[in-house]
């Protein structure tokens, strides 16, 4: 049996998708304007994300204290909401559709480590959240997950596998508990 050897960890293959200077400037901008509570302007946050390469649709609301690792790996459709204290750890692409709600404290995590290897290798996979989906408060979406159209991940749940359309999931790991029925208003 082998043991973990973090001294052998090597993620030199990983590319953040931007130059070092851009990444440093984003790091500072993220601290000063995104991941802070003093800036109430969603418009300023969306403009800043666009400036750094994010594709942001119209009518997007981004609340204070949101942390986005690499905006150039982010696309958000029209009229989506990203709540306070959301952490988008987008080591690779995160695609958020239109009319999506990502509630307070949710985490979208594109990276993990291979615990089976002594070198603890980095693994990255994209996340897709399709139109009309809802990520509940304090929930986690794991690497490689697709939340299909209008799926719901309930409060405090962990999605480690794809969520089917118009379905409600809850728990750790999240399991389907109901169909999502929508009524016209």
CSV table of C-alpha atoms in Angstrom, one decimal:
chain,number,residue,atom,x,y,z
A,1,UNK,CA,0.0,0.0,0.0
A,2,UNK,CA,1.3,3.4,-1.0
A,3,UNK,CA,0.9,6.7,1.0
A,4,UNK,CA,0.2,10.3,-0.1
A,5,UNK,CA,3.3,12.1,-1.3
A,6,UNK,CA,2.3,15.8,-1.7
A,7,UNK,CA,5.9,16.7,-2.4
A,8,UNK,CA,5.4,14.8,-5.7
A,9,UNK,CA,2.3,16.8,-6.6
A,10,UNK,CA,2.6,18.3,-10.1
A,11,UNK,CA,-0.1,20.3,-11.9
A,12,UNK,CA,2.3,21.9,-14.4
A,13,UNK,CA,0.0,20.6,-17.2
A,14,UNK,CA,-2.8,22.9,-15.9
A,15,UNK,CA,-3.4,26.1,-17.7
A,16,UNK,CA,-5.6,28.8,-16.3
A,17,UNK,CA,-6.4,30.2,-19.7
A,18,UNK,CA,-5.0,33.6,-19.2
A,19,UNK,CA,-1.6,35.3,-18.8
A,20,UNK,CA,0.0,35.8,-15.4
A,21,UNK,CA,-0.5,39.6,-15.4
A,22,UNK,CA,-4.2,39.2,-16.3
A,23,UNK,CA,-4.7,36.6,-13.5
A,24,UNK,CA,-3.0,38.9,-10.9
A,25,UNK,CA,-5.1,41.9,-11.9
A,26,UNK,CA,-8.3,39.7,-11.8
A,27,UNK,CA,-7.3,38.4,-8.4
A,28,UNK,CA,-7.1,42.0,-7.1
A,29,UNK,CA,-10.3,43.1,-8.8
A,30,UNK,CA,-12.1,40.1,-7.5
A,31,UNK,CA,-11.1,41.0,-3.9
A,32,UNK,CA,-11.9,44.7,-4.3
A,33,UNK,CA,-15.1,44.6,-6.3
A,34,UNK,CA,-16.6,41.1,-6.4
A,35,UNK,CA,-15.9,39.2,-3.2
A,36,UNK,CA,-16.7,42.1,-0.9
A,37,UNK,CA,-19.8,43.4,0.8
A,38,UNK,CA,-19.3,47.1,0.3
A,39,UNK,CA,-20.1,47.1,-3.4
A,40,UNK,CA,-23.9,47.0,-3.9
A,41,UNK,CA,-23.8,47.4,-7.7
A,42,UNK,CA,-24.6,44.3,-9.7
A,43,UNK,CA,-24.0,46.4,-12.8
A,44,UNK,CA,-20.4,47.1,-11.8
A,45,UNK,CA,-19.8,43.4,-11.1
A,46,UNK,CA,-21.2,42.3,-14.5
A,47,UNK,CA,-19.2,44.9,-16.4
A,48,UNK,CA,-16.1,43.9,-14.5
A,49,UNK,CA,-16.7,40.2,-15.4
A,50,UNK,CA,-17.2,41.1,-19.1
A,51,UNK,CA,-14.0,43.2,-19.0
A,52,UNK,CA,-12.1,40.0,-17.9
A,53,UNK,CA,-13.7,37.8,-20.6
A,54,UNK,CA,-16.9,36.4,-19.0
A,55,UNK,CA,-19.9,36.1,-21.3
A,56,UNK,CA,-22.7,37.7,-19.3
A,57,UNK,CA,-26.3,38.0,-20.7
A,58,UNK,CA,-28.7,40.8,-20.1
A,59,UNK,CA,-30.5,41.3,-16.8
A,60,UNK,CA,-28.1,39.2,-14.8
A,61,UNK,CA,-28.0,40.0,-11.1
A,62,UNK,CA,-24.9,39.3,-9.1
A,63,UNK,CA,-25.1,40.0,-5.4
A,64,UNK,CA,-22.3,41.1,-3.1
A,65,UNK,CA,-19.5,38.8,-1.8
A,66,UNK,CA,-19.4,36.5,-4.9
A,67,UNK,CA,-16.1,34.8,-5.6
A,68,UNK,CA,-15.3,33.8,-9.1
A,69,UNK,CA,-11.9,32.2,-9.8
A,70,UNK,CA,-11.5,32.8,-13.5
A,71,UNK,CA,-14.1,35.0,-15.3
A,72,UNK,CA,-12.7,34.0,-18.7
A,73,UNK,CA,-14.1,30.5,-18.0
A,74,UNK,CA,-17.6,31.7,-17.2
A,75,UNK,CA,-20.8,32.2,-19.3
A,76,UNK,CA,-24.1,33.3,-17.8
A,77,UNK,CA,-27.3,33.5,-19.8
A,78,UNK,CA,-30.0,36.2,-19.6
A,79,UNK,CA,-31.9,37.1,-16.4
A,80,UNK,CA,-29.9,34.7,-14.1
A,81,UNK,CA,-29.3,35.4,-10.4
A,82,UNK,CA,-26.1,34.7,-8.4
A,83,UNK,CA,-26.7,35.1,-4.7
A,84,UNK,CA,-24.4,36.4,-1.9
A,85,UNK,CA,-21.4,34.3,-0.9
A,86,UNK,CA,-21.5,32.1,-4.0
A,87,UNK,CA,-18.2,30.5,-4.9
A,88,UNK,CA,-17.6,29.6,-8.5
A,89,UNK,CA,-14.3,27.7,-8.5
A,90,UNK,CA,-14.1,27.5,-12.3
A,91,UNK,CA,-10.8,25.9,-13.1
A,92,UNK,CA,-12.4,25.1,-16.4
A,93,UNK,CA,-15.6,26.3,-18.1
A,94,UNK,CA,-18.8,26.9,-16.1
A,95,UNK,CA,-21.9,27.5,-18.3
A,96,UNK,CA,-24.9,29.0,-16.5
A,97,UNK,CA,-28.1,29.2,-18.7
A,98,UNK,CA,-30.8,31.8,-18.7
A,99,UNK,CA,-33.2,32.3,-15.8
A,100,UNK,CA,-31.0,30.3,-13.5
A,101,UNK,CA,-31.0,31.0,-9.7
A,102,UNK,CA,-27.8,30.2,-7.7
A,103,UNK,CA,-28.7,30.8,-4.1
A,104,UNK,CA,-26.6,32.1,-1.2
A,105,UNK,CA,-23.5,30.2,-0.3
A,106,UNK,CA,-23.7,27.7,-3.1
A,107,UNK,CA,-20.5,26.3,-4.5
A,108,UNK,CA,-19.7,25.3,-8.1
A,109,UNK,CA,-16.5,23.3,-8.0
A,110,UNK,CA,-14.8,22.3,-11.2
A,111,UNK,CA,-11.7,20.7,-9.6
A,112,UNK,CA,-10.9,17.9,-7.3
A,113,UNK,CA,-8.0,15.6,-6.6
A,114,UNK,CA,-7.4,12.0,-7.3
A,115,UNK,CA,-7.3,10.5,-3.8
A,116,UNK,CA,-6.3,7.1,-5.3
A,117,UNK,CA,-3.0,8.4,-6.5
A,118,UNK,CA,-0.1,9.1,-4.1
A,119,UNK,CA,0.6,12.3,-6.1
A,120,UNK,CA,-3.0,13.6,-5.4
A,121,UNK,CA,-3.3,14.6,-9.1
A,122,UNK,CA,-5.6,17.6,-10.0
A,123,UNK,CA,-8.7,16.7,-11.9
A,124,UNK,CA,-10.9,19.3,-13.6
A,125,UNK,CA,-14.2,18.9,-15.4
A,126,UNK,CA,-16.7,21.6,-16.6
A,127,UNK,CA,-20.1,22.3,-15.0
A,128,UNK,CA,-23.3,23.0,-17.0
A,129,UNK,CA,-26.4,24.5,-15.4
A,130,UNK,CA,-29.1,24.7,-18.0
A,131,UNK,CA,-32.0,27.2,-18.4
A,132,UNK,CA,-34.4,27.5,-15.4
A,133,UNK,CA,-32.4,25.4,-13.0
A,134,UNK,CA,-32.1,26.4,-9.3
A,135,UNK,CA,-29.1,25.7,-7.1
A,136,UNK,CA,-30.3,25.9,-3.5
A,137,UNK,CA,-28.6,27.8,-0.7
A,138,UNK,CA,-25.4,26.2,0.7
A,139,UNK,CA,-25.5,23.5,-2.0
A,140,UNK,CA,-22.5,22.1,-4.0
A,141,UNK,CA,-22.3,21.2,-7.6
A,142,UNK,CA,-19.3,18.9,-8.2
A,143,UNK,CA,-17.0,18.7,-11.2
A,144,UNK,CA,-18.5,17.3,-14.5
A,145,UNK,CA,-22.1,17.7,-13.4
A,146,UNK,CA,-24.9,19.0,-15.7
A,147,UNK,CA,-28.0,20.3,-14.1
A,148,UNK,CA,-30.5,19.8,-16.9
A,149,UNK,CA,-33.3,22.3,-17.7
A,150,UNK,CA,-35.4,23.4,-14.7
A,151,UNK,CA,-33.8,20.9,-12.3
A,152,UNK,CA,-33.6,21.9,-8.6
A,153,UNK,CA,-30.9,21.1,-6.1
A,154,UNK,CA,-32.4,21.6,-2.6
A,155,UNK,CA,-30.8,23.5,0.2
A,156,UNK,CA,-27.5,22.0,1.5
A,157,UNK,CA,-27.4,19.2,-1.1
A,158,UNK,CA,-24.5,17.9,-3.1
A,159,UNK,CA,-24.8,17.1,-6.8
A,160,UNK,CA,-22.1,14.6,-7.8
A,161,UNK,CA,-24.0,13.3,-10.8
A,162,UNK,CA,-26.2,14.9,-13.5
A,163,UNK,CA,-29.6,16.1,-12.5
A,164,UNK,CA,-32.5,15.3,-14.9
A,165,UNK,CA,-34.8,17.9,-16.3
A,166,UNK,CA,-37.8,19.1,-14.2
A,167,UNK,CA,-36.6,17.0,-11.3
A,168,UNK,CA,-36.0,18.0,-7.6
A,169,UNK,CA,-32.9,16.5,-5.9
A,170,UNK,CA,-32.0,16.6,-2.2
A,171,UNK,CA,-29.3,15.1,0.1
A,172,UNK,CA,-25.7,14.1,0.1
A,173,UNK,CA,-25.3,12.6,-2.4
A,174,UNK,CA,-28.4,14.3,-4.0
A,175,UNK,CA,-31.1,11.9,-5.0
A,176,UNK,CA,-34.3,12.6,-6.9
A,177,UNK,CA,-37.2,13.2,-4.5
A,178,UNK,CA,-39.9,14.7,-6.8
A,179,UNK,CA,-40.8,16.1,-10.2
A,180,UNK,CA,-40.8,19.9,-10.6
A,181,UNK,CA,-44.2,20.9,-11.8
A,182,UNK,CA,-44.5,24.5,-13.1
A,183,UNK,CA,-47.7,26.5,-13.3
A,184,UNK,CA,-48.3,29.5,-15.5
A,185,UNK,CA,-49.0,32.7,-13.6
